[in-house]
Coordinates of C-alpha atoms and ligand atoms in Angstrom, one line a residue:
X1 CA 98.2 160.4 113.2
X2 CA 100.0 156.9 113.4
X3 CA 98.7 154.0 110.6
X4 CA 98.1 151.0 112.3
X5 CA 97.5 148.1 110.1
X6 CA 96.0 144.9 111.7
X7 CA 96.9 141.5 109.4
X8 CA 95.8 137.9 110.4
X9 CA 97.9 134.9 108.1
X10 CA 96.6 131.5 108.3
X11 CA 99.9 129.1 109.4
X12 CA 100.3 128.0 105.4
X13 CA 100.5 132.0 104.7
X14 CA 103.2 133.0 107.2
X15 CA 106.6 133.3 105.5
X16 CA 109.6 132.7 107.2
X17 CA 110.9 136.2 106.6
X18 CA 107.8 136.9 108.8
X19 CA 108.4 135.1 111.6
X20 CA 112.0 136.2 111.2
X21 CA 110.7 139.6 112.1
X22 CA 108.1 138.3 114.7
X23 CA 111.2 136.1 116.7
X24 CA 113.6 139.7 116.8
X25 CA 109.8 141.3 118.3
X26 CA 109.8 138.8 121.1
X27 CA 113.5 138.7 122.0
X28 CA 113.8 142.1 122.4
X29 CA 110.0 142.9 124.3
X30 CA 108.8 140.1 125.7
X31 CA 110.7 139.4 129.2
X32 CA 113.6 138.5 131.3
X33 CA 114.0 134.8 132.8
X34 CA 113.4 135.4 136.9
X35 CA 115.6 134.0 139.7
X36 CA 114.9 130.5 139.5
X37 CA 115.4 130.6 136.0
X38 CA 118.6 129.3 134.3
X39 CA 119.5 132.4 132.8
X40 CA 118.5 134.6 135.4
X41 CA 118.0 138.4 133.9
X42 CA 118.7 137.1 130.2
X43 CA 116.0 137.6 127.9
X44 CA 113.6 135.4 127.0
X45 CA 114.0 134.1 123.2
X46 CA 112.7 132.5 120.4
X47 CA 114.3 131.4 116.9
X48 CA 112.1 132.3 113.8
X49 CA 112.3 128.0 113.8
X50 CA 110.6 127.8 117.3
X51 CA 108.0 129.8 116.3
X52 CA 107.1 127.8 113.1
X53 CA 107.4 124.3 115.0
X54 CA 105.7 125.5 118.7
X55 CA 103.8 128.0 117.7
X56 CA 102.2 127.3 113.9
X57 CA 101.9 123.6 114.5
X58 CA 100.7 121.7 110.7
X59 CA 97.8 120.0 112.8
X60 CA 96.3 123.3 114.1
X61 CA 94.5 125.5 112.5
X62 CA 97.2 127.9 113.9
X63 CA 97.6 132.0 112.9
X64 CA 99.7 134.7 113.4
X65 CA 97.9 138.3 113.7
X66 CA 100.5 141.6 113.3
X67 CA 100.1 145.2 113.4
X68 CA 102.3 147.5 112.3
X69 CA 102.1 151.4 112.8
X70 CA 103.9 153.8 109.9
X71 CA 105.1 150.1 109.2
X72 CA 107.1 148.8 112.0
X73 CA 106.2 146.0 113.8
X74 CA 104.4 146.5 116.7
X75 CA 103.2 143.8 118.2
X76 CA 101.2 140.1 117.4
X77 CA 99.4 137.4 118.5
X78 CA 99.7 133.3 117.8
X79 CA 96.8 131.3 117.9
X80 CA 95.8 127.7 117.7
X81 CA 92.5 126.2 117.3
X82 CA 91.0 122.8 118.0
X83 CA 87.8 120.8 118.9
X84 CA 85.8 119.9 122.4
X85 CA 82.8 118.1 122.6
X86 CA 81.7 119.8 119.4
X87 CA 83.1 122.9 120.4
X88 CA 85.7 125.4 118.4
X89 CA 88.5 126.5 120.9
X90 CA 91.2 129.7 119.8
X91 CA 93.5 129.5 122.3
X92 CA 95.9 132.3 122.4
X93 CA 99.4 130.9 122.3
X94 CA 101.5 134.0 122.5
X95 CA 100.7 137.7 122.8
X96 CA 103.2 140.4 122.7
X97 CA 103.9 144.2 122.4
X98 CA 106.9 146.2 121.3
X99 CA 107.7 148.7 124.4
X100 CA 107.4 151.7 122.7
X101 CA 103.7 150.9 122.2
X102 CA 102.1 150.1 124.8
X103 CA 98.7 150.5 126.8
X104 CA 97.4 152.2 123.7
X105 CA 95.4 149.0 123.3
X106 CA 97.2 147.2 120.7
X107 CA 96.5 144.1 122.7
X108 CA 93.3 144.1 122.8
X109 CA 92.8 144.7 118.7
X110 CA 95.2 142.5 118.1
X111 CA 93.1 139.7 120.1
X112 CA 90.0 141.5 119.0
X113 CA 91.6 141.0 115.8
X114 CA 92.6 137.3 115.3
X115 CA 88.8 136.5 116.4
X116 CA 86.4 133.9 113.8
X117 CA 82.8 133.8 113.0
X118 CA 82.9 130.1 114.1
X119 CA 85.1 130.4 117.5
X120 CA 82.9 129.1 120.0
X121 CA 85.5 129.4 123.0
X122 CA 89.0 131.4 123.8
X123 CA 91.5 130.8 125.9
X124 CA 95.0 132.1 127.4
X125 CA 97.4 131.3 130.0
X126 CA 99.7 134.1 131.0
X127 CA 101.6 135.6 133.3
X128 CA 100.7 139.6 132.5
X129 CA 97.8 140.6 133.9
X130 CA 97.1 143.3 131.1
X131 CA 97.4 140.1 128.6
X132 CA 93.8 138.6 130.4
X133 CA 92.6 142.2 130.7
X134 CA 93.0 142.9 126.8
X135 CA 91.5 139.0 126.5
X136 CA 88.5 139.2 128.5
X137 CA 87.5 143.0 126.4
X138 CA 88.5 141.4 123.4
X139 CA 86.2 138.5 124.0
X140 CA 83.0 140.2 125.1
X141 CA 83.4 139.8 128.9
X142 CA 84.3 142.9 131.4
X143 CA 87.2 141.4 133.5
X144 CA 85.0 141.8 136.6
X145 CA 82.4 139.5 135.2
X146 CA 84.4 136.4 133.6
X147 CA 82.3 133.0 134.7
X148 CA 84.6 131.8 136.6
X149 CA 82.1 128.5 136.9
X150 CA 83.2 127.6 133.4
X151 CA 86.9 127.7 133.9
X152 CA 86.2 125.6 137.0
X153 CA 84.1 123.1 135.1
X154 CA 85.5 123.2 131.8
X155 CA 88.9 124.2 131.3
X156 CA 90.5 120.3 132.2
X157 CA 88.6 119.0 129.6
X158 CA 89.1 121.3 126.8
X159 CA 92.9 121.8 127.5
X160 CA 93.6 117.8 127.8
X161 CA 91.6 118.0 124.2
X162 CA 94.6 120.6 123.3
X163 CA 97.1 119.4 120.3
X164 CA 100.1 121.7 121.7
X165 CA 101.8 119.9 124.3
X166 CA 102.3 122.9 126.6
X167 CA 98.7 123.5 126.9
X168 CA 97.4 120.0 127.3
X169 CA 99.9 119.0 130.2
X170 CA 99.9 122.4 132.0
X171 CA 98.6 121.6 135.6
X172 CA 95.7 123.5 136.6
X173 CA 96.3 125.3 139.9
X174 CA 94.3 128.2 142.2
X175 CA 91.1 127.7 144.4
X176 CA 88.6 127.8 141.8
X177 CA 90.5 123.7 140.9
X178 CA 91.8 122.9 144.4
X179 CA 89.6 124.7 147.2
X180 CA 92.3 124.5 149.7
X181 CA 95.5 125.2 147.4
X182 CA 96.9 128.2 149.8
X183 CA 99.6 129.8 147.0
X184 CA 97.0 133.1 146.6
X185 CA 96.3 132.0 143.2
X186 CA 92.4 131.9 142.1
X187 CA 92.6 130.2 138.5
X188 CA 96.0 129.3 136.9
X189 CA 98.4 126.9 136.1
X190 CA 101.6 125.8 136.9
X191 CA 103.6 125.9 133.6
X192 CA 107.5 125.8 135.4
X193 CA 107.9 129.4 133.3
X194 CA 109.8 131.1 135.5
X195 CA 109.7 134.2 133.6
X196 CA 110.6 137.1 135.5
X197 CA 107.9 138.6 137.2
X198 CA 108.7 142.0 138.4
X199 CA 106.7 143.7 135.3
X200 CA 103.6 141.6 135.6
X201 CA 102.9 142.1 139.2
X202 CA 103.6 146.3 139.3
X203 CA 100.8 146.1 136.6
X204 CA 98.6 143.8 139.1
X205 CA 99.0 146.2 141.7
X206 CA 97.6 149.2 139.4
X207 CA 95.3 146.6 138.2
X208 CA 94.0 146.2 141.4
X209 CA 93.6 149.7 142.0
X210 CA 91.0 150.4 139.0
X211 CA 89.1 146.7 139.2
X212 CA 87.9 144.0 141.6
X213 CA 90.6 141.2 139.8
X214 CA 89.2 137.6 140.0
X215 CA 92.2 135.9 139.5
X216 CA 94.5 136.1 142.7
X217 CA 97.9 136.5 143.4
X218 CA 100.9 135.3 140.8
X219 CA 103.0 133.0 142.1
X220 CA 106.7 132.4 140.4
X221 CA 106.7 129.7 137.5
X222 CA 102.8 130.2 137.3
X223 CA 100.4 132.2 134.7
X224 CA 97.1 133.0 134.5
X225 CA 94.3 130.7 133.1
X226 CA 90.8 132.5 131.2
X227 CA 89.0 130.7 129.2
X228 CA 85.5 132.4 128.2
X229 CA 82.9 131.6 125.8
X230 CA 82.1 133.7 123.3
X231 CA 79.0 136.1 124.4
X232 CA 76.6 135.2 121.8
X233 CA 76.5 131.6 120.4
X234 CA 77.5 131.2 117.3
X235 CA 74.8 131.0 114.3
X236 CA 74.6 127.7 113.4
X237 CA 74.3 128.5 109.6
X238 CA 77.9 130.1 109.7
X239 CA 80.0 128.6 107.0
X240 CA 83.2 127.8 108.6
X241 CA 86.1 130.1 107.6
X242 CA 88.8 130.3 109.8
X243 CA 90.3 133.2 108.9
X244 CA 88.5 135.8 107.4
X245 CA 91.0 138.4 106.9
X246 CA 93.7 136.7 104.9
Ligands
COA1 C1 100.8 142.2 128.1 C2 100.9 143.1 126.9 C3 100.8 142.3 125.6 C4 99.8 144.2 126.9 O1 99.9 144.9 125.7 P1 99.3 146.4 125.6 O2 99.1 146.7 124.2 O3 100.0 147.3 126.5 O4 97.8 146.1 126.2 P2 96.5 147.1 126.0 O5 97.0 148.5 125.8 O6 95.6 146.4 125.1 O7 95.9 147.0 127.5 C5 95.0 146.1 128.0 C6 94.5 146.5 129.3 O8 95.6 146.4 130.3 C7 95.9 147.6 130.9 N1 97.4 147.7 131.0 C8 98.3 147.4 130.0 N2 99.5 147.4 130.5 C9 99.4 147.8 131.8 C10 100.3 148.1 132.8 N3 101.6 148.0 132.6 N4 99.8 148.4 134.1 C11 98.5 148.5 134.3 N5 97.6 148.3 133.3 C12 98.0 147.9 132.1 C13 95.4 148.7 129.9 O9 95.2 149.9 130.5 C14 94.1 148.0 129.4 O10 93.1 148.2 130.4 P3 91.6 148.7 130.0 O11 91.1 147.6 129.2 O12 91.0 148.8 131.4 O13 91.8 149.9 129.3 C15 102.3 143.8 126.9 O14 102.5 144.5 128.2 C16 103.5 142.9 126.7 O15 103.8 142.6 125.6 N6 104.1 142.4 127.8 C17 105.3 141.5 127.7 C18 104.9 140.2 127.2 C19 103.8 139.5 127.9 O16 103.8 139.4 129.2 N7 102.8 138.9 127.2 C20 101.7 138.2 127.7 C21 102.1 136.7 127.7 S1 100.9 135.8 126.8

């Protein structure tokens, strides 16, 4: 039986040699850029630099979760944290897994994963389906079930609160924001990442197939938006720690 082996690094712990490693795992698994891209059919990349500057910013408290299985890289997660109103966000900032392993649910241990006693709230735009599938498990809520009255009420505020410039400009889009908007879309955002989406929307419609999905159509240059809280509140006697497993 495959070894899998789960690590979280806080940002200070991750070596370039690392990311490195984590940039080759993107370029060669994550996606191709769609029609109205630039670089139609080109893969999407990342430099091992990119990653450190975007994606482990100093003034987060930022991670990197990996797994490996029999020791090869198999897929991670980025995280970010910040405050809202006295609240601890992790928003996921990039999620991805090698081709060779997926729907085994590497995904949704790795998000399961990267999770802190003192996270009160978690959030995630993307543009794979499976990504807010593996999310919502990971965080304690069956996809059918996610509030959707909290993203509605509270996702403005706690992105605009957001240090990673991405994230706090990213124009909300979908019904659940604009009642009228008519692009099929129920929460999302419109992030201009005109990833190709030919991937994302055959798993949708086998998505659709097994599960009511809350969160409409996928419109080009969009992604998803879920942003949960975590089931149980948090104790309040919890001494911060952000990340346990390093
Ligand atoms: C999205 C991605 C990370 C999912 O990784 P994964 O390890 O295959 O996900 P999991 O195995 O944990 O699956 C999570 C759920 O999605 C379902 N799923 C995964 N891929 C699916 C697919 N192609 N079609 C239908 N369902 C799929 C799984 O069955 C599982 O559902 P369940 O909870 O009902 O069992 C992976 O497909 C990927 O790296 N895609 C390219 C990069 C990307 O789009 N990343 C997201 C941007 S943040």
């Amino acid at each position: 039986m495959a070894k899998q082996v789960y690590e979280t690094f806080s940002c200070d712990r991750v070596t370039n040699a690392m990311l490195t490693e984590a940039a080759k795992l993107f370029n060669e698994n994550y996606g191709t850029w769609g029609v109205h891209a630039d670089r139609p059919g080109r893969p999407v990349k990342l430099s091992a630099r990119r990653l450190r500057e975007q994606y482990l910013p100093d003034a987060t408290a930022s991670s990197y979760t990996r797994v490996t299985v029999d020791g090869n890289l198999a897929g991670h997660a980025f995280a970010c944290r910040w405050e809202c109103d006295g609240k601890n966000l992790c928003w996921v900032t990039q999620l991805v897994v090698h081709k060779d392993y997926r729907e085994r649910g590497l995904a949704t241990i790795l998000l399961r994963s990267l999770r802190t006693d003192v996270d009160d709230i978690y959030g995630i735009m993307s543009s794979h389906p499976a990504a807010c599938l593996a999310a919502a498990k990971s965080f304690g809520r069956h996809i059918e079930k996610i509030p959707l009255g909290f993203i509605s009420t509270d996702s403005d505020a706690i992105m605009k609160a957001s240090p990673i410039p991405y994230i706090k400009d990213a124009k909300l889009c979908g019904t659940l924001f604009k009642p009228e908007d008519t692009i099929g879309l129920v929460s999302g955002v419109n992030t201009s990442f005109f990833i190709d989406h030919e991937a994302p929307l055959e798993a949708l419609r086998s998505i659709r197939e097994t599960y009511q999905w809350p969160l409409g159509d996928l419109p080009d240059g969009h992604e998803y938006l879920l942003v949960l809280e975590r089931k149980h509140p948090r104790s309040k006697s919890v001494v911060p720690n952000h990340f346990a497993n390093t």
